[in-house]
Amino acid sequence: MAEAGEVGAGSSSGGAQAGLGSRFPVAAQSPGLLLWRVTNRWQARMRAALAPHELTHVQYVLLASLTWLADREPERLVTQVDLAAFADTDPMMTSQVVRALERGGLVERLPHPTDGRARVLRPTREGAAAARRATADVEAADAAFFAAVDAPAFATQLAALAAPPFAG
């Protein structure tokens, strides 16, 4: 019997439309399938690293992004739209997560001085401290997870895939 992921993608089961019709003779050769599997394993590591901090991964990403922006560009008035663009997250989901972070005392949403519809986001002192503590654990989990590969080269390759524009 074949190992999981080693089933031939085009193997026949006797039906008229047998097989998947994949160009990969072995499922584990598909970069998309491998990325899916690696992403799931990495996300599990991130959940475990963030559990002691009582943060979901998206909460961490948004809180860490906001803390990063506040540290690097202290004069900037960061709005939810800005944060969503920086973190590459959906604006509506960002709004919901930011409200949860606000309820938890990690983020404050202040009136924008010139746009009555917008809110300026800032990490609270507690939020920035939480982001720093979580970052230490996230980076340690990343280092352990990516130890089997050349992490800087892999990051460069991922950046090439993440770079806009996506031609789809």
mmCIF file with all atom_site columns, C-alpha atoms in Angstrom:
data_model
loop_
_atom_site.group_PDB
_atom_site.id
_atom_site.type_symbol
_atom_site.label_atom_id
_atom_site.label_alt_id
_atom_site.label_comp_id
_atom_site.label_asym_id
_atom_site.label_entity_id
_atom_site.label_seq_id
_atom_site.pdbx_PDB_ins_code
_atom_site.Cartn_x
_atom_site.Cartn_y
_atom_site.Cartn_z
_atom_site.occupancy
_atom_site.B_iso_or_equiv
_atom_site.pdbx_formal_charge
_atom_site.auth_seq_id
_atom_site.auth_comp_id
_atom_site.auth_asym_id
_atom_site.auth_atom_id
_atom_site.pdbx_PDB_model_num
ATOM 1   C CA . MET A 1 1   ? 0.000   0.000  0.000   1.00 0.00 ? 1   MET A CA 1
ATOM 2   C CA . ALA A 1 2   ? 1.270   3.514  -0.843  1.00 0.00 ? 2   ALA A CA 1
ATOM 3   C CA . GLU A 1 3   ? 2.292   6.002  1.828   1.00 0.00 ? 3   GLU A CA 1
ATOM 4   C CA . ALA A 1 4   ? 0.064   9.044  2.364   1.00 0.00 ? 4   ALA A CA 1
ATOM 5   C CA . GLY A 1 5   ? 0.822   11.550 -0.367  1.00 0.00 ? 5   GLY A CA 1
ATOM 6   C CA . GLU A 1 6   ? 2.545   8.940  -2.502  1.00 0.00 ? 6   GLU A CA 1
ATOM 7   C CA . VAL A 1 7   ? -0.526  7.862  -4.418  1.00 0.00 ? 7   VAL A CA 1
ATOM 8   C CA . GLY A 1 8   ? -0.096  8.379  -8.111  1.00 0.00 ? 8   GLY A CA 1
ATOM 9   C CA . ALA A 1 9   ? -2.146  11.409 -9.093  1.00 0.00 ? 9   ALA A CA 1
ATOM 10  C CA . GLY A 1 10  ? -3.247  9.869  -12.342 1.00 0.00 ? 10  GLY A CA 1
ATOM 11  C CA . SER A 1 11  ? -3.684  6.278  -11.244 1.00 0.00 ? 11  SER A CA 1
ATOM 12  C CA . SER A 1 12  ? -6.660  4.448  -12.588 1.00 0.00 ? 12  SER A CA 1
ATOM 13  C CA . SER A 1 13  ? -9.413  2.967  -10.492 1.00 0.00 ? 13  SER A CA 1
ATOM 14  C CA . GLY A 1 14  ? -11.174 1.444  -13.460 1.00 0.00 ? 14  GLY A CA 1
ATOM 15  C CA . GLY A 1 15  ? -13.788 4.184  -14.062 1.00 0.00 ? 15  GLY A CA 1
ATOM 16  C CA . ALA A 1 16  ? -14.260 6.062  -17.338 1.00 0.00 ? 16  ALA A CA 1
ATOM 17  C CA . GLN A 1 17  ? -13.037 9.303  -15.702 1.00 0.00 ? 17  GLN A CA 1
ATOM 18  C CA . ALA A 1 18  ? -10.405 7.634  -13.523 1.00 0.00 ? 18  ALA A CA 1
ATOM 19  C CA . GLY A 1 19  ? -7.609  9.611  -11.965 1.00 0.00 ? 19  GLY A CA 1
ATOM 20  C CA . LEU A 1 20  ? -7.260  13.242 -11.144 1.00 0.00 ? 20  LEU A CA 1
ATOM 21  C CA . GLY A 1 21  ? -5.549  14.180 -14.370 1.00 0.00 ? 21  GLY A CA 1
ATOM 22  C CA . SER A 1 22  ? -2.676  15.842 -12.499 1.00 0.00 ? 22  SER A CA 1
ATOM 23  C CA . ARG A 1 23  ? 0.662   16.387 -14.183 1.00 0.00 ? 23  ARG A CA 1
ATOM 24  C CA . PHE A 1 24  ? 2.329   15.077 -11.000 1.00 0.00 ? 24  PHE A CA 1
ATOM 25  C CA . PRO A 1 25  ? 2.874   11.305 -10.862 1.00 0.00 ? 25  PRO A CA 1
ATOM 26  C CA . VAL A 1 26  ? 3.104   11.551 -7.061  1.00 0.00 ? 26  VAL A CA 1
ATOM 27  C CA . ALA A 1 27  ? 0.922   13.915 -5.041  1.00 0.00 ? 27  ALA A CA 1
ATOM 28  C CA . ALA A 1 28  ? 3.838   14.948 -2.819  1.00 0.00 ? 28  ALA A CA 1
ATOM 29  C CA . GLN A 1 29  ? 5.504   16.537 -5.878  1.00 0.00 ? 29  GLN A CA 1
ATOM 30  C CA . SER A 1 30  ? 2.833   19.240 -6.105  1.00 0.00 ? 30  SER A CA 1
ATOM 31  C CA . PRO A 1 31  ? 4.210   22.552 -4.783  1.00 0.00 ? 31  PRO A CA 1
ATOM 32  C CA . GLY A 1 32  ? 0.677   23.664 -3.911  1.00 0.00 ? 32  GLY A CA 1
ATOM 33  C CA . LEU A 1 33  ? -0.053  20.546 -1.875  1.00 0.00 ? 33  LEU A CA 1
ATOM 34  C CA . LEU A 1 34  ? 3.310   20.817 -0.123  1.00 0.00 ? 34  LEU A CA 1
ATOM 35  C CA . LEU A 1 35  ? 2.659   24.476 0.672   1.00 0.00 ? 35  LEU A CA 1
ATOM 36  C CA . TRP A 1 36  ? -0.745  23.525 2.076   1.00 0.00 ? 36  TRP A CA 1
ATOM 37  C CA . ARG A 1 37  ? 0.784   20.860 4.317   1.00 0.00 ? 37  ARG A CA 1
ATOM 38  C CA . VAL A 1 38  ? 3.645   23.079 5.485   1.00 0.00 ? 38  VAL A CA 1
ATOM 39  C CA . THR A 1 39  ? 1.264   25.980 6.139   1.00 0.00 ? 39  THR A CA 1
ATOM 40  C CA . ASN A 1 40  ? -0.982  23.799 8.276   1.00 0.00 ? 40  ASN A CA 1
ATOM 41  C CA . ARG A 1 41  ? 1.969   22.552 10.317  1.00 0.00 ? 41  ARG A CA 1
ATOM 42  C CA . TRP A 1 42  ? 3.400   26.061 10.685  1.00 0.00 ? 42  TRP A CA 1
ATOM 43  C CA . GLN A 1 43  ? 0.019   27.471 11.749  1.00 0.00 ? 43  GLN A CA 1
ATOM 44  C CA . ALA A 1 44  ? -0.245  24.764 14.405  1.00 0.00 ? 44  ALA A CA 1
ATOM 45  C CA . ARG A 1 45  ? 3.170   25.840 15.721  1.00 0.00 ? 45  ARG A CA 1
ATOM 46  C CA . MET A 1 46  ? 2.045   29.475 15.742  1.00 0.00 ? 46  MET A CA 1
ATOM 47  C CA . ARG A 1 47  ? -1.135  28.592 17.642  1.00 0.00 ? 47  ARG A CA 1
ATOM 48  C CA . ALA A 1 48  ? 0.946   26.738 20.218  1.00 0.00 ? 48  ALA A CA 1
ATOM 49  C CA . ALA A 1 49  ? 3.441   29.626 20.530  1.00 0.00 ? 49  ALA A CA 1
ATOM 50  C CA . LEU A 1 50  ? 0.647   32.179 20.947  1.00 0.00 ? 50  LEU A CA 1
ATOM 51  C CA . ALA A 1 51  ? -1.577  30.177 23.305  1.00 0.00 ? 51  ALA A CA 1
ATOM 52  C CA . PRO A 1 52  ? 0.250   31.316 26.472  1.00 0.00 ? 52  PRO A CA 1
ATOM 53  C CA . HIS A 1 53  ? -0.280  34.910 25.314  1.00 0.00 ? 53  HIS A CA 1
ATOM 54  C CA . GLU A 1 54  ? -4.020  34.374 24.805  1.00 0.00 ? 54  GLU A CA 1
ATOM 55  C CA . LEU A 1 55  ? -3.764  35.720 21.258  1.00 0.00 ? 55  LEU A CA 1
ATOM 56  C CA . THR A 1 56  ? -4.984  34.209 18.024  1.00 0.00 ? 56  THR A CA 1
ATOM 57  C CA . HIS A 1 57  ? -2.577  34.341 15.130  1.00 0.00 ? 57  HIS A CA 1
ATOM 58  C CA . VAL A 1 58  ? -4.467  37.136 13.372  1.00 0.00 ? 58  VAL A CA 1
ATOM 59  C CA . GLN A 1 59  ? -4.677  39.109 16.628  1.00 0.00 ? 59  GLN A CA 1
ATOM 60  C CA . TYR A 1 60  ? -0.932  38.745 16.994  1.00 0.00 ? 60  TYR A CA 1
ATOM 61  C CA . VAL A 1 61  ? -0.248  39.772 13.393  1.00 0.00 ? 61  VAL A CA 1
ATOM 62  C CA . LEU A 1 62  ? -2.387  42.907 13.712  1.00 0.00 ? 62  LEU A CA 1
ATOM 63  C CA . LEU A 1 63  ? -1.088  43.844 17.170  1.00 0.00 ? 63  LEU A CA 1
ATOM 64  C CA . ALA A 1 64  ? 2.540   43.253 16.144  1.00 0.00 ? 64  ALA A CA 1
ATOM 65  C CA . SER A 1 65  ? 2.016   45.184 12.894  1.00 0.00 ? 65  SER A CA 1
ATOM 66  C CA . LEU A 1 66  ? 0.472   48.111 14.742  1.00 0.00 ? 66  LEU A CA 1
ATOM 67  C CA . THR A 1 67  ? 3.283   48.060 17.325  1.00 0.00 ? 67  THR A CA 1
ATOM 68  C CA . TRP A 1 68  ? 5.858   47.942 14.513  1.00 0.00 ? 68  TRP A CA 1
ATOM 69  C CA . LEU A 1 69  ? 4.270   50.914 12.753  1.00 0.00 ? 69  LEU A CA 1
ATOM 70  C CA . ALA A 1 70  ? 3.962   52.911 15.988  1.00 0.00 ? 70  ALA A CA 1
ATOM 71  C CA . ASP A 1 71  ? 7.647   52.271 16.723  1.00 0.00 ? 71  ASP A CA 1
ATOM 72  C CA . ARG A 1 72  ? 8.963   52.929 13.203  1.00 0.00 ? 72  ARG A CA 1
ATOM 73  C CA . GLU A 1 73  ? 6.640   55.811 12.276  1.00 0.00 ? 73  GLU A CA 1
ATOM 74  C CA . PRO A 1 74  ? 5.523   57.419 15.555  1.00 0.00 ? 74  PRO A CA 1
ATOM 75  C CA . GLU A 1 75  ? 4.147   60.514 13.817  1.00 0.00 ? 75  GLU A CA 1
ATOM 76  C CA . ARG A 1 76  ? 1.927   58.484 11.490  1.00 0.00 ? 76  ARG A CA 1
ATOM 77  C CA . LEU A 1 77  ? -1.800  58.347 12.189  1.00 0.00 ? 77  LEU A CA 1
ATOM 78  C CA . VAL A 1 78  ? -2.479  54.665 11.514  1.00 0.00 ? 78  VAL A CA 1
ATOM 79  C CA . THR A 1 79  ? -6.085  53.875 10.574  1.00 0.00 ? 79  THR A CA 1
ATOM 80  C CA . GLN A 1 80  ? -7.740  50.476 10.268  1.00 0.00 ? 80  GLN A CA 1
ATOM 81  C CA . VAL A 1 81  ? -7.383  50.778 6.486   1.00 0.00 ? 81  VAL A CA 1
ATOM 82  C CA . ASP A 1 82  ? -3.651  51.466 6.878   1.00 0.00 ? 82  ASP A CA 1
ATOM 83  C CA . LEU A 1 83  ? -3.237  48.531 9.254   1.00 0.00 ? 83  LEU A CA 1
ATOM 84  C CA . ALA A 1 84  ? -5.143  46.178 6.955   1.00 0.00 ? 84  ALA A CA 1
ATOM 85  C CA . ALA A 1 85  ? -2.990  47.255 3.994   1.00 0.00 ? 85  ALA A CA 1
ATOM 86  C CA . PHE A 1 86  ? 0.241   46.839 5.971   1.00 0.00 ? 86  PHE A CA 1
ATOM 87  C CA . ALA A 1 87  ? -0.727  43.392 7.281   1.00 0.00 ? 87  ALA A CA 1
ATOM 88  C CA . ASP A 1 88  ? -2.382  42.382 3.995   1.00 0.00 ? 88  ASP A CA 1
ATOM 89  C CA . THR A 1 89  ? -5.616  41.472 5.786   1.00 0.00 ? 89  THR A CA 1
ATOM 90  C CA . ASP A 1 90  ? -9.263  41.978 4.900   1.00 0.00 ? 90  ASP A CA 1
ATOM 91  C CA . PRO A 1 91  ? -10.425 45.425 6.124   1.00 0.00 ? 91  PRO A CA 1
ATOM 92  C CA . MET A 1 92  ? -13.691 44.124 7.619   1.00 0.00 ? 92  MET A CA 1
ATOM 93  C CA . MET A 1 93  ? -11.941 41.307 9.452   1.00 0.00 ? 93  MET A CA 1
ATOM 94  C CA . THR A 1 94  ? -9.299  43.784 10.606  1.00 0.00 ? 94  THR A CA 1
ATOM 95  C CA . SER A 1 95  ? -12.033 45.973 12.079  1.00 0.00 ? 95  SER A CA 1
ATOM 96  C CA . GLN A 1 96  ? -13.502 43.043 14.013  1.00 0.00 ? 96  GLN A CA 1
ATOM 97  C CA . VAL A 1 97  ? -10.124 41.906 15.339  1.00 0.00 ? 97  VAL A CA 1
ATOM 98  C CA . VAL A 1 98  ? -9.080  45.444 16.293  1.00 0.00 ? 98  VAL A CA 1
ATOM 99  C CA . ARG A 1 99  ? -12.311 45.812 18.280  1.00 0.00 ? 99  ARG A CA 1
ATOM 100 C CA . ALA A 1 100 ? -11.503 42.582 20.141  1.00 0.00 ? 100 ALA A CA 1
ATOM 101 C CA . LEU A 1 101 ? -7.992  43.847 20.845  1.00 0.00 ? 101 LEU A CA 1
ATOM 102 C CA . GLU A 1 102 ? -9.499  47.116 22.082  1.00 0.00 ? 102 GLU A CA 1
ATOM 103 C CA . ARG A 1 103 ? -11.842 45.220 24.426  1.00 0.00 ? 103 ARG A CA 1
ATOM 104 C CA . GLY A 1 104 ? -8.798  43.382 25.740  1.00 0.00 ? 104 GLY A CA 1
ATOM 105 C CA . GLY A 1 105 ? -7.031  46.660 26.492  1.00 0.00 ? 105 GLY A CA 1
ATOM 106 C CA . LEU A 1 106 ? -4.292  46.055 23.916  1.00 0.00 ? 106 LEU A CA 1
ATOM 107 C CA . VAL A 1 107 ? -5.286  48.674 21.323  1.00 0.00 ? 107 VAL A CA 1
ATOM 108 C CA . GLU A 1 108 ? -6.935  52.051 21.512  1.00 0.00 ? 108 GLU A CA 1
ATOM 109 C CA . ARG A 1 109 ? -9.102  53.515 18.782  1.00 0.00 ? 109 ARG A CA 1
ATOM 110 C CA . LEU A 1 110 ? -9.100  57.308 18.837  1.00 0.00 ? 110 LEU A CA 1
ATOM 111 C CA . PRO A 1 111 ? -10.989 59.835 16.715  1.00 0.00 ? 111 PRO A CA 1
ATOM 112 C CA . HIS A 1 112 ? -9.080  60.886 13.608  1.00 0.00 ? 112 HIS A CA 1
ATOM 113 C CA . PRO A 1 113 ? -8.334  64.625 13.679  1.00 0.00 ? 113 PRO A CA 1
ATOM 114 C CA . THR A 1 114 ? -9.422  65.268 10.082  1.00 0.00 ? 114 THR A CA 1
ATOM 115 C CA . ASP A 1 115 ? -11.593 62.315 9.043   1.00 0.00 ? 115 ASP A CA 1
ATOM 116 C CA . GLY A 1 116 ? -14.736 61.839 11.113  1.00 0.00 ? 116 GLY A CA 1
ATOM 117 C CA . ARG A 1 117 ? -15.251 58.323 9.745   1.00 0.00 ? 117 ARG A CA 1
ATOM 118 C CA . ALA A 1 118 ? -11.781 57.033 10.550  1.00 0.00 ? 118 ALA A CA 1
ATOM 119 C CA . ARG A 1 119 ? -10.190 55.987 13.815  1.00 0.00 ? 119 ARG A CA 1
ATOM 120 C CA . VAL A 1 120 ? -6.523  56.283 14.688  1.00 0.00 ? 120 VAL A CA 1
ATOM 121 C CA . LEU A 1 121 ? -5.116  53.059 16.114  1.00 0.00 ? 121 LEU A CA 1
ATOM 122 C CA . ARG A 1 122 ? -2.418  52.813 18.737  1.00 0.00 ? 122 ARG A CA 1
ATOM 123 C CA . PRO A 1 123 ? -1.160  49.922 20.795  1.00 0.00 ? 123 PRO A CA 1
ATOM 124 C CA . THR A 1 124 ? -1.597  50.533 24.491  1.00 0.00 ? 124 THR A CA 1
ATOM 125 C CA . ARG A 1 125 ? 1.454   50.152 26.716  1.00 0.00 ? 125 ARG A CA 1
ATOM 126 C CA . GLU A 1 126 ? 0.090   46.708 27.642  1.00 0.00 ? 126 GLU A CA 1
ATOM 127 C CA . GLY A 1 127 ? -0.512  45.907 23.970  1.00 0.00 ? 127 GLY A CA 1
ATOM 128 C CA . ALA A 1 128 ? 3.029   46.818 22.920  1.00 0.00 ? 128 ALA A CA 1
ATOM 129 C CA . ALA A 1 129 ? 4.433   44.736 25.793  1.00 0.00 ? 129 ALA A CA 1
ATOM 130 C CA . ALA A 1 130 ? 2.203   41.791 24.829  1.00 0.00 ? 130 ALA A CA 1
ATOM 131 C CA . ALA A 1 131 ? 3.343   42.091 21.205  1.00 0.00 ? 131 ALA A CA 1
ATOM 132 C CA . ARG A 1 132 ? 7.006   42.043 22.276  1.00 0.00 ? 132 ARG A CA 1
ATOM 133 C CA . ARG A 1 133 ? 6.528   38.995 24.525  1.00 0.00 ? 133 ARG A CA 1
ATOM 134 C CA . ALA A 1 134 ? 4.594   37.120 21.829  1.00 0.00 ? 134 ALA A CA 1
ATOM 135 C CA . THR A 1 135 ? 7.145   38.065 19.166  1.00 0.00 ? 135 THR A CA 1
ATOM 136 C CA . ALA A 1 136 ? 9.911   36.405 21.144  1.00 0.00 ? 136 ALA A CA 1
ATOM 137 C CA . ASP A 1 137 ? 7.927   33.153 21.233  1.00 0.00 ? 137 ASP A CA 1
ATOM 138 C CA . VAL A 1 138 ? 6.794   33.429 17.598  1.00 0.00 ? 138 VAL A CA 1
ATOM 139 C CA . GLU A 1 139 ? 10.347  34.006 16.392  1.00 0.00 ? 139 GLU A CA 1
ATOM 140 C CA . ALA A 1 140 ? 11.635  31.098 18.496  1.00 0.00 ? 140 ALA A CA 1
ATOM 141 C CA . ALA A 1 141 ? 8.931   28.849 17.012  1.00 0.00 ? 141 ALA A CA 1
ATOM 142 C CA . ASP A 1 142 ? 9.811   30.087 13.519  1.00 0.00 ? 142 ASP A CA 1
ATOM 143 C CA . ALA A 1 143 ? 13.513  29.409 14.070  1.00 0.00 ? 143 ALA A CA 1
ATOM 144 C CA . ALA A 1 144 ? 12.792  25.859 15.224  1.00 0.00 ? 144 ALA A CA 1
ATOM 145 C CA . PHE A 1 145 ? 10.291  25.208 12.435  1.00 0.00 ? 145 PHE A CA 1
ATOM 146 C CA . PHE A 1 146 ? 12.506  26.532 9.634   1.00 0.00 ? 146 PHE A CA 1
ATOM 147 C CA . ALA A 1 147 ? 15.764  25.050 10.976  1.00 0.00 ? 147 ALA A CA 1
ATOM 148 C CA . ALA A 1 148 ? 15.716  22.337 8.303   1.00 0.00 ? 148 ALA A CA 1
ATOM 149 C CA . VAL A 1 149 ? 15.968  24.878 5.458   1.00 0.00 ? 149 VAL A CA 1
ATOM 150 C CA . ASP A 1 150 ? 18.097  27.878 4.559   1.00 0.00 ? 150 ASP A CA 1
ATOM 151 C CA . ALA A 1 151 ? 15.666  30.339 6.169   1.00 0.00 ? 151 ALA A CA 1
ATOM 152 C CA . PRO A 1 152 ? 17.020  33.552 4.543   1.00 0.00 ? 152 PRO A CA 1
ATOM 153 C CA . ALA A 1 153 ? 16.918  31.982 1.067   1.00 0.00 ? 153 ALA A CA 1
ATOM 154 C CA . PHE A 1 154 ? 13.478  30.524 1.745   1.00 0.00 ? 154 PHE A CA 1
ATOM 155 C CA . ALA A 1 155 ? 12.233  33.926 2.923   1.00 0.00 ? 155 ALA A CA 1
ATOM 156 C CA . THR A 1 156 ? 13.520  35.456 -0.316  1.00 0.00 ? 156 THR A CA 1
ATOM 157 C CA . GLN A 1 157 ? 11.650  32.830 -2.331  1.00 0.00 ? 157 GLN A CA 1
ATOM 158 C CA . LEU A 1 158 ? 8.456   33.414 -0.334  1.00 0.00 ? 158 LEU A CA 1
ATOM 159 C CA . ALA A 1 159 ? 8.805   37.168 -0.862  1.00 0.00 ? 159 ALA A CA 1
ATOM 160 C CA . ALA A 1 160 ? 8.965   36.563 -4.608  1.00 0.00 ? 160 ALA A CA 1
ATOM 161 C CA . LEU A 1 161 ? 5.685   34.642 -4.409  1.00 0.00 ? 161 LEU A CA 1
ATOM 162 C CA . ALA A 1 162 ? 4.074   37.292 -2.205  1.00 0.00 ? 162 ALA A CA 1
ATOM 163 C CA . ALA A 1 163 ? 5.095   40.249 -4.344  1.00 0.00 ? 163 ALA A CA 1
ATOM 164 C CA . PRO A 1 164 ? 2.302   41.975 -6.226  1.00 0.00 ? 164 PRO A CA 1
ATOM 165 C CA . PRO A 1 165 ? 0.989   41.923 -8.775  1.00 0.00 ? 165 PRO A CA 1
ATOM 166 C CA . PHE A 1 166 ? -0.473  38.450 -8.682  1.00 0.00 ? 166 PHE A CA 1
ATOM 167 C CA . ALA A 1 167 ? -1.397  37.606 -12.256 1.00 0.00 ? 167 ALA A CA 1
ATOM 168 C CA . GLY A 1 168 ? -3.759  34.825 -11.111 1.00 0.00 ? 168 GLY A CA 1
#
